[in-house]
Amino acid sequence: MSLVEEKLIIPEPDFISGLNSEQKKAVMNMDGPLLVLSGAGTGKTKVLTTRLANIIHSRKASISNILCVTFTNKAAFEMKSRVEKILKQPVEGMSIGTFHSIGAKFLRKHSSLMEIKNDFTILDTEDQLRLIKQVISFLDLDPKIFVPKSFLYMIDQMKNYGLSYDEITNHEFEHKTKGKLSKVYKLYQQRLKTYNSVDFGDLILLPLKILRQNSEISDFYNKKFKYILVDEYQDTNAAQYMLLRLLSSERKNICCVGDEDQSIYGWRGAQLKNILNFENDFKGAQIIRLEQNYRSTGNILDAASSLISENKERIGKKLWTSDPTGEPVEVINLENDEMEAFFVSEKIVNLQNIGVKLSKMAILTRASFQFKDLEDRFIRENIKYKVVGGLRFYERAEIKDALAFFRLLIKSDDNLSFERIINIPKRGLGSVFLRKLNDFAKKNNLSLLDSLRKYLETETLSKGPRDNITMFLKVLDKHKEMLKNKDHFEVAGALLDDIGYTDMLKNEKTIESEGRLENLKKLVVDIRSRSTLNEFLDEVSLLTDVSNEREGTEKISIMTLHSAKGLEFDYVFLPGWEEGIFPNQRSLDENGNKGLEEERRLAYVGITRARKKLSISFVNFRKQYNYNVYRSIPSRFLSELPKKNCELKLNQSLNEKRINKIDHIKSSEFSVGTLVKHDDFGEGKVLGINGKKLQVKFKKFEEIMSIFSDFVKKQ
C-alpha cells in the first residue's frame, strides 16, 4: 500500500466552462504580472469579472485583499454585480472603483500627511477655474495673456504626469509661459490647502506622494492587495501608471486588460507606452491575446485589421470570428456634405421600413461640427435622434450666443437675445446692472437695447462699463449698416469677430474652445445658402421648434468617435472620411506621425462598433469656414481598407481618375502630408495623389492645385 494517497481532484467551477481557450488562460493564470490584450468585442468584461470571481472562489485571496480599478463608476458597478451573480454571494468590502474614487478614499485615510483635513472638498472644474482666476489676479498677471483656462489645463496635465510645481522647471509649458506656470501652480496648491480642498488631479498625485515618501504605508498596501486588476489599461496616464507600479511592487500579481489599438485619449494625458512597455516594466509578464470577436461580421473585422496594421506602435493581434462573412463594408462617394446627410437619412428610413429599430443604428463622426447637416436633415425627415455625450447643435451655448447676436442685429427689440449676450464677452455688466436697466426700460416703455442707449446718455456710469457699452453699441450699429450693402453671411462672421466673441474662445486655448470655434464656422457657412439673415433665423427657429419626445421614444444615436468607445450597434455610419477632417489636420500638424496613428486608432474604434453593416462616406466638395466650397481629398484611411471586404460606390459624375484616387493615395516618392516646393508657387503640402499628379495646397493660394510631381521637389 502506497504511503502517498491520491488526492481528490476538484473540477473547475462551472462559470469557466463557457470561455474560449485564450479567455480561460487569462482567468486561470492568476499569479504574476499578466497583460490581456483584448481586441474589440472579444469579451474583456467577461474575462475580468470571471478572473475576479475565480480568485475569490479558489481562495487565493479574500475579498478585502483585491484591488480592482475601472475607468467609470458604471463599469465598477457592473463588474461588482456580475461577480456577485457568478458567485451567487455578495462581495462587499472589495476595493473596486475608478482611480479617482480609490484615490479619494486613500487620501481621506492619510490626509494628515498632506496637511489637510479628512473632510476635504473635491472641487469641480468651475470652482478650480475660479481659484485659478484669483491666483492670476493676485500675481498681477494679465488674464488676456495668461488665460485662466489654459493654466488650468496645463496644471491638470502636470498632475497627469505626476509632477509637482517644483518639478516642472524644464517642461515646455514652463518655457511657454515664461516661468509663470510654476508660480501659478504653487500658489494654486497653497490656496487649495487653505480652503481644505483638492482637485481631481490631486486624488492621484497626493496618494502617489504619500506612497513614495512613507515606506511603512507603501508596505502596508503592498501586503493588503494580493491581487490587482486594471481595466482599460491603454487609457492610463503617467501618474496612474506610477501608482500601480508602487502598489504592485512586492507581490507583482497585477493583471491589466486593454487594447493598444483603442488608445484614443492621448490629448488628455493617456500614455500608449504604458501598455506597449508592459513586458519591460513588469519582469516575467505573460501576454495573452483575445482575438476571437463575438460582435462583428468577418468583412467588418478584416477591414478593421487591415487598417490598424498600418500602425507601427502596437503589440499586434488580428481579430477573427466564427460567424458568417456578412455584407461588405460600404464605401460611398457623394457630391457634397448636403448629399451625404441626405444619403444617411435615406438609408435610415429604408432600414426603418424593413423593421430595424432606430436604437440599433448610430452615426459616428470625427468632430461635433459634422452633426449640423445631419441634424437639419433628420428634423426635416422627422427622424428621431439623440446626441450622445453632448448637446444637439442648436442647444450648444456658442450657437445660442451667436444666434442671439444675429437676432439683435435685425431685431433691436429682442429682449431675450439682449439679456443673453449683453455681458458676453465680459463687459462688467452683471445682474445688478441688468436689473436697473430692466426697471429703466419699463419706466420709459423701451426695449432693452434702446434703453441702453438712453441710459448711457442720462445715467452715471463708471468709466469701464461706459466704455464697454459704447464699444458694444458702436459694433452693433456698424454691422447693421453693413447689412445694407454687404453679403449677410460676411456680416454675420464679421460681427462675431468684431464683438470679441471669437477672440474670447481663441484665448481659452483649450480643445473644447477649438471645438466651439469649429461649430461657429459651420453655422456661419450655412448662412450663405440662405438669401437673407432673417430667412436663416426663421428656418433655425422652425428647426428647433420640436416638441419634446417621451424618454422611451426610439432614437438613432449621433456621437463623436471618442464618445463611441465601448458601445456597439447593428448599423453604423461613418461620414466625413476626408483629409483634414479624418485624419484631423490639427492632430497631424501638432503631433506628426504620433497624431496620425492615434487618428487611425480612432478609425479602428469606429469600424469595430458595427455588428452587421458598416457604411463609410466621403464627399467631393465640402463647405469651409471661409464661405467657399472646397474640393475634398479622400481620407488616406480609405486606401488602407482591403478591396475584397469592401464595396466602393462612386458618384456617377466622376471620371476614371477620381476612381483611382482611393487606390493611389499613397506613393513611393510622395505621400499625403509631404512638404513640397514649386519654383513659382512656393511652399505647399501634398493633400492627395493620383498617379503622377499631386493635389497640393500652396501657402500663397486659397485653392487646392493639381500638379504633376515632376514640377515640385520635397522640402
XYZ file of C-alpha atoms in Angstrom:
715
model
C 0.000 0.000 0.000
C 1.363 3.402 -1.033
C 2.130 5.861 1.764
C 1.150 8.739 -0.553
C -2.542 8.688 -1.148
C -4.064 10.162 -4.291
C -5.758 13.497 -3.562
C -9.270 14.343 -4.566
C -9.378 16.489 -7.718
C -11.970 19.229 -7.552
C -13.396 20.071 -11.000
C -13.057 23.621 -12.296
C -16.032 25.802 -11.494
C -18.895 25.801 -13.972
C -18.566 29.534 -14.663
C -15.289 28.827 -16.505
C -16.689 26.222 -18.874
C -18.202 28.765 -21.294
C -14.884 30.510 -22.018
C -12.766 30.014 -25.136
C -9.189 28.742 -24.719
C -7.497 32.175 -24.513
C -10.147 33.586 -22.193
C -9.680 30.534 -19.948
C -5.895 31.108 -19.829
C -6.469 34.705 -18.743
C -8.794 33.568 -15.968
C -6.764 30.592 -14.689
C -3.240 32.142 -14.723
C -3.698 34.128 -11.547
C -0.146 34.641 -10.277
C 2.464 37.063 -11.608
C 2.074 40.036 -13.970
C -0.327 39.485 -16.851
C -1.340 41.675 -19.788
C -4.566 40.651 -21.507
C -4.654 42.224 -24.957
C -8.366 42.321 -25.555
C -9.442 43.280 -29.053
C -12.786 44.964 -29.697
C -15.736 42.684 -28.977
C -13.615 39.825 -27.569
C -15.305 39.672 -24.163
C -12.894 41.608 -21.921
C -15.533 42.402 -19.292
C -16.426 38.713 -19.123
C -12.748 37.803 -18.652
C -12.182 40.449 -15.968
C -15.240 39.508 -13.931
C -14.644 35.766 -14.285
C -10.989 36.157 -13.256
C -12.078 38.180 -10.235
C -14.658 35.540 -9.325
C -12.082 32.778 -9.756
C -9.563 34.449 -7.410
C -12.261 34.574 -4.713
C -13.628 31.091 -5.500
C -10.178 29.448 -5.367
C -9.405 31.230 -2.073
C -6.294 32.881 -3.485
C -7.313 35.998 -1.643
C -10.168 37.283 0.448
C -12.448 39.956 -0.979
C -10.740 42.708 1.033
C -7.336 41.763 -0.430
C -8.295 42.565 -4.040
C -7.980 45.927 -5.773
C -9.957 46.389 -8.970
C -9.595 49.635 -10.946
C -12.011 50.768 -13.658
C -12.370 53.992 -15.629
C -16.021 54.712 -14.871
C -18.262 54.227 -11.848
C -20.731 52.490 -14.142
C -18.090 49.894 -15.128
C -17.205 49.324 -11.441
C -20.858 48.780 -10.505
C -21.411 46.440 -13.467
C -18.294 44.401 -12.620
C -19.290 44.037 -8.963
C -22.824 42.967 -9.944
C -21.516 40.383 -12.419
C -19.121 38.872 -9.871
C -21.944 38.596 -7.329
C -24.107 36.907 -9.961
C -21.335 34.419 -10.810
C -20.531 33.559 -7.185
C -24.151 33.861 -6.016
C -22.959 35.813 -2.957
C -22.258 39.473 -2.066
C -18.704 40.792 -2.478
C -18.831 43.672 -0.022
C -15.525 45.041 1.233
C -13.670 44.817 -2.089
C -11.695 47.905 -3.187
C -13.325 48.462 -6.566
C -13.854 51.749 -8.378
C -12.219 54.402 -10.513
C -8.696 55.700 -9.939
C -10.219 58.879 -8.524
C -12.695 57.201 -6.156
C -9.998 54.866 -4.805
C -7.564 57.811 -4.548
C -10.138 59.868 -2.620
C -10.715 57.043 -0.125
C -6.949 56.607 0.353
C -6.420 60.340 0.805
C -9.175 60.711 3.410
C -7.464 57.992 5.451
C -3.995 59.580 5.224
C -4.886 63.255 4.702
C -2.863 64.446 7.693
C 0.342 63.515 5.861
C -0.561 66.120 3.238
C -1.551 68.667 5.914
C -5.243 68.662 5.029
C -8.295 67.516 6.997
C -10.050 64.285 6.024
C -13.303 66.148 5.302
C -11.687 67.978 2.363
C -13.805 69.186 -0.550
C -13.197 67.963 -4.103
C -13.525 70.986 -6.383
C -15.300 70.740 -9.725
C -13.928 72.400 -12.858
C -15.896 75.615 -12.307
C -14.525 76.047 -8.776
C -10.989 75.239 -9.954
C -11.250 77.925 -12.621
C -12.497 80.469 -10.100
C -9.485 79.709 -7.894
C -7.058 79.988 -10.834
C -8.532 83.402 -11.700
C -7.911 84.539 -8.121
C -4.306 83.378 -8.305
C -3.665 85.096 -11.651
C -5.186 88.304 -10.291
C -3.088 88.077 -7.092
C 0.093 87.658 -9.154
C -0.939 90.726 -11.171
C -0.903 88.832 -14.472
C -2.955 89.921 -17.463
C -5.731 87.266 -17.893
C -5.887 88.052 -21.628
C -2.259 86.913 -21.999
C -2.134 84.383 -19.176
C -5.518 82.777 -19.830
C -7.016 81.064 -16.739
C -8.484 78.121 -18.684
C -5.109 77.453 -20.310
C -3.372 77.447 -16.922
C -5.999 75.090 -15.525
C -5.391 72.720 -18.459
C -1.596 72.870 -18.011
C -1.749 72.243 -14.240
C -4.066 69.293 -14.851
C -1.616 67.906 -17.415
C 1.286 68.297 -14.979
C -0.652 66.315 -12.391
C -1.412 63.660 -15.022
C 2.374 63.343 -15.458
C 2.795 63.052 -11.676
C 4.680 66.370 -11.467
C 4.505 68.901 -8.625
C 5.134 72.629 -9.157
C 8.801 72.254 -8.169
C 9.369 69.513 -10.788
C 8.437 71.370 -13.986
C 11.457 73.652 -14.448
C 12.361 72.195 -17.824
C 8.885 71.393 -19.080
C 7.741 73.038 -22.342
C 4.712 74.543 -20.553
C 7.021 76.373 -18.135
C 9.050 77.804 -21.041
C 5.879 78.638 -22.961
C 4.544 80.700 -20.034
C 7.959 82.329 -19.391
C 8.273 80.718 -15.964
C 4.795 81.747 -14.807
C 3.249 78.253 -14.700
C 5.253 77.075 -11.676
C 4.327 80.278 -9.798
C 0.605 79.920 -10.583
C 0.705 76.165 -9.853
C 2.430 76.730 -6.461
C 0.034 79.441 -5.314
C -2.944 77.431 -6.601
C -1.890 74.446 -4.450
C -1.401 76.709 -1.438
C -4.887 78.136 -1.882
C -6.334 74.627 -2.208
C -4.740 73.716 1.123
C -6.045 76.924 2.742
C -9.582 76.040 1.651
C -9.104 72.380 2.710
C -9.774 71.339 -0.878
C -8.278 69.167 -3.615
C -8.901 68.837 -7.334
C -9.242 65.640 -9.375
C -5.545 65.582 -10.268
C -4.665 65.651 -6.556
C -6.642 62.438 -5.998
C -3.851 60.608 -7.842
C -0.863 62.905 -7.249
C -1.176 63.160 -3.441
C -1.568 59.369 -2.806
C 1.436 58.928 -5.104
C 3.447 61.335 -2.929
C 2.378 59.565 0.268
C 3.391 56.142 -1.030
C 6.747 57.471 -2.251
C 7.565 59.278 0.986
C 6.286 56.726 3.509
C 7.683 53.203 3.167
C 5.551 51.918 6.055
C 2.306 52.861 4.319
C 3.621 51.562 0.984
C 4.483 48.195 2.605
C 1.039 48.006 4.222
C -0.816 48.363 0.909
C 1.542 46.038 -0.916
C 0.698 43.350 1.645
C -3.000 44.224 1.678
C -3.582 43.990 -2.087
C -2.620 40.444 -3.028
C -4.201 40.842 -6.469
C -4.660 43.958 -8.593
C -6.886 44.064 -11.688
C -6.939 47.054 -14.045
C -9.442 47.705 -16.833
C -8.741 49.897 -19.936
C -5.015 49.932 -19.204
C -4.270 51.695 -22.508
C -6.021 54.807 -21.125
C -3.841 55.204 -18.025
C -1.726 58.328 -17.649
C 1.761 58.613 -16.138
C 0.578 59.270 -12.556
C -1.857 56.328 -12.621
C 0.848 54.080 -14.038
C 3.281 55.067 -11.264
C 0.594 54.434 -8.637
C 0.011 50.904 -9.948
C 3.759 50.217 -10.025
C 4.085 51.212 -6.372
C 1.072 49.193 -5.201
C 2.209 46.021 -7.001
C 5.947 46.253 -6.308
C 6.056 43.404 -3.771
C 3.692 40.641 -4.962
C 3.526 41.646 -8.660
C 0.141 39.942 -9.026
C -1.168 42.587 -11.387
C -3.444 41.849 -14.327
C -4.026 44.662 -16.814
C -6.654 44.369 -19.530
C -6.570 46.697 -22.510
C -6.180 47.200 -26.229
C -3.359 49.326 -27.627
C -5.382 49.682 -30.838
C -8.095 51.555 -28.911
C -5.813 54.080 -27.212
C -7.529 57.326 -28.287
C -7.134 59.684 -25.329
C -3.563 60.930 -25.776
C -4.900 64.515 -25.797
C -5.995 64.165 -22.182
C -2.798 62.568 -20.888
C -3.179 58.834 -21.632
C 0.183 57.190 -22.403
C 0.235 54.469 -25.050
C 3.696 53.420 -23.860
C 2.191 52.119 -20.597
C 0.689 49.160 -22.436
C 3.446 48.842 -25.060
C 6.159 48.590 -22.358
C 4.275 46.219 -20.033
C 6.711 43.325 -20.527
C 9.695 45.554 -19.726
C 8.009 47.232 -16.751
C 6.820 44.001 -15.147
C 9.531 41.353 -15.464
C 8.312 37.835 -16.223
C 4.994 39.138 -17.543
C 2.728 36.971 -19.683
C 0.792 38.365 -22.633
C -2.470 36.699 -23.641
C -4.240 37.888 -26.789
C -8.022 37.762 -27.019
C -8.691 37.780 -30.776
C -11.976 35.914 -31.216
C -14.601 38.574 -31.808
C -18.237 37.977 -30.811
C -19.642 41.240 -32.195
C -18.944 41.886 -35.865
C -19.053 40.102 -39.220
C -15.913 38.837 -40.966
C -15.884 41.676 -43.519
C -16.014 44.351 -40.813
C -13.231 42.684 -38.808
C -10.977 42.239 -41.856
C -11.439 45.923 -42.711
C -10.531 46.924 -39.138
C -7.485 44.633 -39.021
C -6.182 45.825 -42.389
C -6.466 49.469 -41.356
C -4.838 49.157 -37.922
C -1.973 47.026 -39.281
C -0.609 50.285 -40.788
C 0.265 51.479 -37.265
C 3.810 50.838 -36.088
C 3.237 51.476 -32.352
C 1.340 48.332 -31.425
C 1.973 44.880 -29.985
C -0.166 43.238 -32.626
C -3.187 40.964 -32.925
C -5.764 40.015 -35.572
C -9.441 39.775 -34.842
C -11.419 36.844 -36.240
C -14.904 35.451 -35.920
C -16.615 32.117 -36.374
C -19.708 33.962 -37.618
C -20.506 34.473 -41.323
C -18.600 36.934 -43.500
C -21.651 39.193 -43.736
C -22.259 42.140 -46.049
C -19.239 44.010 -47.455
C -18.274 47.329 -45.932
C -19.993 50.033 -47.971
C -17.692 52.904 -49.032
C -19.755 55.544 -50.783
C -18.657 58.731 -52.539
C -21.109 61.650 -52.668
C -21.021 65.056 -54.310
C -21.228 67.300 -51.214
C -21.992 67.438 -47.495
C -25.716 68.029 -48.025
C -25.954 64.938 -50.235
C -24.103 62.974 -47.571
C -26.715 63.926 -44.967
C -29.467 63.035 -47.459
C -27.844 59.642 -48.156
C -27.588 58.788 -44.447
C -31.187 59.824 -43.733
C -32.451 57.812 -46.727
C -30.570 54.723 -45.518
C -32.067 55.133 -42.047
C -35.622 55.419 -43.404
C -35.086 52.311 -45.568
C -33.839 50.350 -42.552
C -36.842 51.505 -40.536
C -39.138 50.324 -43.334
C -37.797 46.763 -43.003
C -38.293 46.770 -39.247
C -34.899 47.888 -37.902
C -35.223 49.981 -34.730
C -33.525 53.395 -34.589
C -31.763 52.366 -31.360
C -29.848 49.741 -33.370
C -28.238 52.451 -35.534
C -25.545 55.059 -34.887
C -23.688 57.828 -36.715
C -20.111 58.375 -35.583
C -18.189 61.482 -36.636
C -14.658 62.759 -36.073
C -15.864 66.129 -34.805
C -19.091 67.527 -33.424
C -19.395 70.267 -36.085
C -20.325 67.465 -38.509
C -23.605 66.982 -36.629
C -25.311 70.064 -38.034
C -26.082 68.893 -41.590
C -27.278 65.557 -40.229
C -29.462 67.145 -37.535
C -31.049 69.558 -40.035
C -31.892 66.668 -42.351
C -33.249 64.472 -39.542
C -35.526 67.261 -38.312
C -36.896 67.730 -41.857
C -37.406 63.980 -42.296
C -38.842 63.588 -38.757
C -36.139 61.074 -37.811
C -35.853 60.958 -34.014
C -32.296 61.256 -32.801
C -30.199 61.868 -29.694
C -26.727 63.349 -29.334
C -24.660 61.108 -27.054
C -22.054 62.758 -24.831
C -23.058 66.282 -25.782
C -25.799 68.676 -26.797
C -27.708 68.977 -30.037
C -26.131 71.517 -32.361
C -28.638 74.318 -31.729
C -28.606 73.682 -27.961
C -24.896 74.471 -27.588
C -24.042 77.672 -25.732
C -21.853 79.122 -28.514
C -24.586 78.549 -31.128
C -27.265 80.121 -28.914
C -24.948 83.084 -28.274
C -24.242 83.578 -31.996
C -27.943 83.373 -32.900
C -28.726 85.930 -30.172
C -26.170 88.341 -31.692
C -27.673 87.801 -35.167
C -31.254 88.298 -33.929
C -30.322 91.514 -32.156
C -28.719 92.738 -35.363
C -32.005 92.610 -37.283
C -34.492 92.972 -34.436
C -33.489 95.571 -31.854
C -36.459 94.841 -29.545
C -35.477 91.179 -28.964
C -35.027 91.483 -25.205
C -34.294 87.789 -24.632
C -31.383 87.879 -27.070
C -30.139 91.107 -25.492
C -30.153 89.621 -21.979
C -28.252 86.581 -23.201
C -25.312 88.388 -24.785
C -25.033 91.821 -23.153
C -22.245 90.556 -20.884
C -20.658 88.107 -23.359
C -17.720 88.609 -23.621
C -17.447 90.073 -20.100
C -18.171 93.820 -20.055
C -18.622 94.353 -16.335
C -22.427 94.434 -16.800
C -23.674 91.897 -14.284
C -27.089 91.019 -12.845
C -27.315 94.230 -10.743
C -26.855 96.414 -13.833
C -29.344 94.330 -15.816
C -31.984 94.741 -13.087
C -31.504 98.519 -13.162
C -31.731 98.512 -16.961
C -34.938 96.446 -16.893
C -36.520 98.930 -14.459
C -35.380 101.806 -16.672
C -36.847 100.093 -19.767
C -40.248 99.556 -18.113
C -40.353 103.127 -16.843
C -39.595 104.526 -20.312
C -41.525 101.869 -22.281
C -38.446 100.979 -24.352
C -36.682 97.802 -25.476
C -33.558 96.885 -23.515
C -31.284 97.851 -26.418
C -32.935 101.270 -26.838
C -32.903 101.694 -23.058
C -29.166 101.035 -23.044
C -28.628 103.931 -25.468
C -30.766 106.292 -23.382
C -29.256 105.006 -20.120
C -25.812 105.871 -21.428
C -26.918 109.460 -22.059
C -28.822 110.089 -18.817
C -27.309 107.929 -16.068
C -23.985 107.972 -14.258
C -21.650 105.068 -15.044
C -18.051 104.311 -14.149
C -15.512 104.549 -16.997
C -15.042 100.768 -17.580
C -18.717 99.822 -18.114
C -19.370 103.087 -20.010
C -16.527 102.383 -22.476
C -17.667 98.791 -22.894
C -21.273 99.801 -23.600
C -20.124 102.451 -26.090
C -17.995 99.899 -27.945
C -20.821 97.306 -27.928
C -23.297 99.760 -29.458
C -20.740 101.005 -31.978
C -20.004 97.456 -33.226
C -23.714 96.598 -33.420
C -24.573 99.785 -35.348
C -21.652 99.302 -37.719
C -22.819 95.799 -38.685
C -26.453 96.900 -39.011
C -25.215 99.394 -41.606
C -23.045 96.738 -43.277
C -26.139 94.562 -43.850
C -27.416 97.164 -46.324
C -24.618 96.729 -48.845
C -22.616 93.605 -47.887
C -23.358 89.896 -48.070
C -25.263 88.810 -44.968
C -23.018 85.805 -44.281
C -19.910 88.013 -44.281
C -21.573 90.430 -41.851
C -22.519 87.537 -39.536
C -18.945 86.256 -39.398
C -17.513 89.772 -39.008
C -19.917 90.551 -36.136
C -18.687 87.579 -34.067
C -15.117 88.710 -34.704
C -15.610 92.417 -34.013
C -17.749 91.936 -30.912
C -14.851 89.917 -29.417
C -16.631 86.548 -29.270
C -14.224 84.569 -31.456
C -11.213 86.077 -29.663
C -12.779 85.052 -26.341
C -12.840 81.405 -27.497
C -9.405 81.577 -29.130
C -7.857 82.937 -25.927
C -9.106 79.964 -23.939
C -6.696 77.772 -25.940
C -8.404 74.528 -24.958
C -9.619 71.577 -27.024
C -13.200 72.440 -26.012
C -12.892 76.049 -27.223
C -11.412 74.874 -30.524
C -14.459 72.649 -30.988
C -16.759 75.601 -30.267
C -14.955 77.683 -32.888
C -15.467 74.901 -35.442
C -19.183 74.862 -34.618
C -19.415 78.631 -35.164
C -17.629 78.330 -38.500
C -20.134 75.689 -39.570
C -23.039 77.915 -38.527
C -21.745 80.952 -40.452
C -21.007 78.850 -43.539
C -24.600 77.641 -43.673
C -25.932 81.208 -43.626
C -24.511 81.638 -47.129
C -27.039 79.214 -48.626
C -29.947 81.429 -47.435
C -30.882 84.626 -49.246
C -31.082 86.758 -46.083
C -30.066 86.569 -42.438
C -33.735 86.821 -41.486
C -34.581 83.801 -43.633
C -31.835 81.814 -41.937
C -33.032 82.748 -38.441
C -36.631 81.856 -39.315
C -35.510 78.490 -40.596
C -33.468 77.843 -37.455
C -36.499 78.718 -35.324
C -38.606 76.197 -37.232
C -35.887 73.558 -36.970
C -35.507 73.978 -33.226
C -39.242 74.185 -32.507
C -39.520 70.439 -31.990
C -41.751 69.086 -29.235
C -40.046 67.003 -26.580
C -40.492 63.308 -27.168
C -41.098 60.867 -24.357
C -37.969 59.350 -22.890
C -38.872 55.946 -24.279
C -39.042 57.146 -27.907
C -36.840 55.164 -30.296
C -33.913 57.322 -31.470
C -30.811 56.962 -33.570
C -27.581 57.915 -31.773
C -25.251 60.631 -33.092
C -21.878 60.970 -31.390
C -18.201 61.614 -31.916
C -15.844 58.660 -32.254
C -14.358 59.439 -28.827
C -17.799 59.016 -27.242
C -18.427 55.728 -29.074
C -15.735 53.661 -27.365
C -17.223 50.652 -25.593
C -20.544 50.853 -27.476
C -21.903 48.675 -30.295
C -24.706 48.927 -32.861
C -26.091 46.739 -35.648
C -25.772 49.503 -38.254
C -23.056 52.154 -38.155
C -22.497 55.184 -40.421
C -19.068 56.874 -40.575
C -19.388 60.130 -42.584
C -16.697 62.683 -43.476
C -13.748 60.416 -44.321
C -11.725 63.160 -45.994
C -8.241 64.537 -45.439
C -8.290 67.360 -42.903
C -11.443 66.067 -41.249
C -10.349 62.481 -40.729
C -7.488 62.261 -40.087
C -7.856 65.590 -38.328
C -5.414 68.139 -39.697
C -4.710 69.759 -36.331
C -3.765 66.384 -34.872
C -1.309 65.801 -37.748
C 0.174 69.300 -37.541
C 0.704 69.184 -33.771
C 1.718 65.570 -33.278
C 3.028 64.306 -36.629
C 3.106 60.530 -37.029
C 2.063 60.016 -33.415
C -1.069 62.029 -34.146
C -1.698 60.076 -37.356
C -1.537 56.756 -35.507
C -3.983 57.962 -32.860
C -6.327 59.110 -35.641
C -6.045 55.648 -37.204
C -6.904 54.061 -33.848
C -9.999 56.277 -33.778
C -10.957 54.924 -37.212
C -10.430 51.394 -35.884
C -12.717 52.120 -32.923
C -15.367 53.447 -35.321
C -15.257 50.402 -37.610
C -15.413 47.917 -34.729
C -18.607 49.447 -33.287
C -20.609 47.814 -36.110
C -22.184 44.381 -35.736
C -23.902 43.777 -39.090
C -23.408 46.635 -41.536
C -20.896 49.477 -41.875
C -21.247 52.470 -44.232
C -18.345 54.880 -44.743
C -18.848 58.034 -46.814
C -16.723 60.824 -48.284
C -17.637 63.785 -50.468
C -16.139 65.638 -53.418
C -16.942 69.134 -52.161
C -17.451 70.450 -48.652
C -18.265 73.943 -47.356
C -15.426 75.533 -45.420
C -15.257 78.235 -42.798
C -14.301 80.992 -45.238
C -17.637 80.538 -47.043
C -16.057 78.809 -50.045
C -16.727 75.302 -51.283
C -13.537 73.270 -51.474
C -12.708 70.089 -53.336
C -12.173 67.375 -50.767
C -9.458 64.731 -50.842
C -10.486 61.206 -49.831
C -9.064 60.128 -46.470
C -5.836 58.133 -46.652
C -7.586 55.608 -44.382
C -9.770 54.579 -47.334
C -6.698 53.303 -49.194
C -5.875 51.112 -46.172
C -9.139 49.166 -46.383
C -8.984 45.760 -48.147
C -10.757 45.675 -51.527
C -12.071 42.147 -51.024
C -14.089 43.179 -47.956
C -15.437 46.478 -49.319
C -17.920 47.650 -51.912
C -16.976 51.022 -53.418
C -19.900 53.089 -54.726
C -18.761 56.147 -56.662
C -20.646 59.244 -57.702
C -21.827 58.736 -61.283
C -20.471 62.114 -62.334
C -16.908 61.086 -61.557
C -14.407 60.037 -64.150
C -11.875 57.251 -64.039
C -9.178 59.438 -62.497
C -11.353 60.019 -59.445
C -11.858 56.293 -59.070
C -8.128 55.711 -58.957
C -7.664 58.207 -56.176
C -8.728 55.803 -53.491
C -6.207 53.231 -54.611
C -3.378 55.662 -55.065
C -3.448 57.935 -52.089
C -0.035 56.543 -51.133
C 3.024 56.812 -53.397
C 6.604 55.586 -53.210
C 8.040 59.045 -53.846
C 5.421 61.323 -52.223
C 2.811 60.714 -49.559
C -0.067 62.705 -48.152
C 1.389 65.323 -45.837
C 4.747 65.647 -47.692
C 6.011 69.261 -47.762
C 6.983 70.352 -51.298
C 8.297 73.428 -53.119
C 7.481 74.789 -56.589
C 9.686 77.336 -58.379
C 6.771 79.745 -58.957
C 4.097 78.728 -56.443
C 6.409 78.412 -53.425
C 5.896 76.063 -50.467
C 2.966 73.706 -50.111
C 1.664 70.422 -48.697
C 0.548 67.301 -50.576
C -3.122 66.514 -49.777
C -3.731 63.753 -52.327
C -2.062 61.661 -55.017
C -3.366 60.295 -58.325
C -0.569 58.547 -60.179
C 1.923 61.240 -61.258
C -0.465 64.066 -60.283
C -0.422 65.637 -56.819
C -3.166 67.597 -55.086
C -1.201 70.414 -53.391
C -2.278 73.249 -51.092
C 0.257 76.047 -51.621
C 0.558 78.736 -48.924
C 0.084 81.516 -51.494
C -3.273 80.298 -52.828
C -6.716 79.518 -51.420
C -7.445 76.712 -53.878
C -6.019 73.219 -53.888
C -3.996 72.771 -57.099
C -3.486 69.664 -59.196
C 0.107 69.488 -60.437
C 2.485 66.855 -61.918
C 5.012 65.563 -59.385
C 7.880 66.364 -61.822
C 7.353 70.094 -61.175
C 7.834 70.003 -57.398
C 10.532 68.771 -55.096
C 10.455 67.620 -51.495
C 11.450 70.202 -48.900
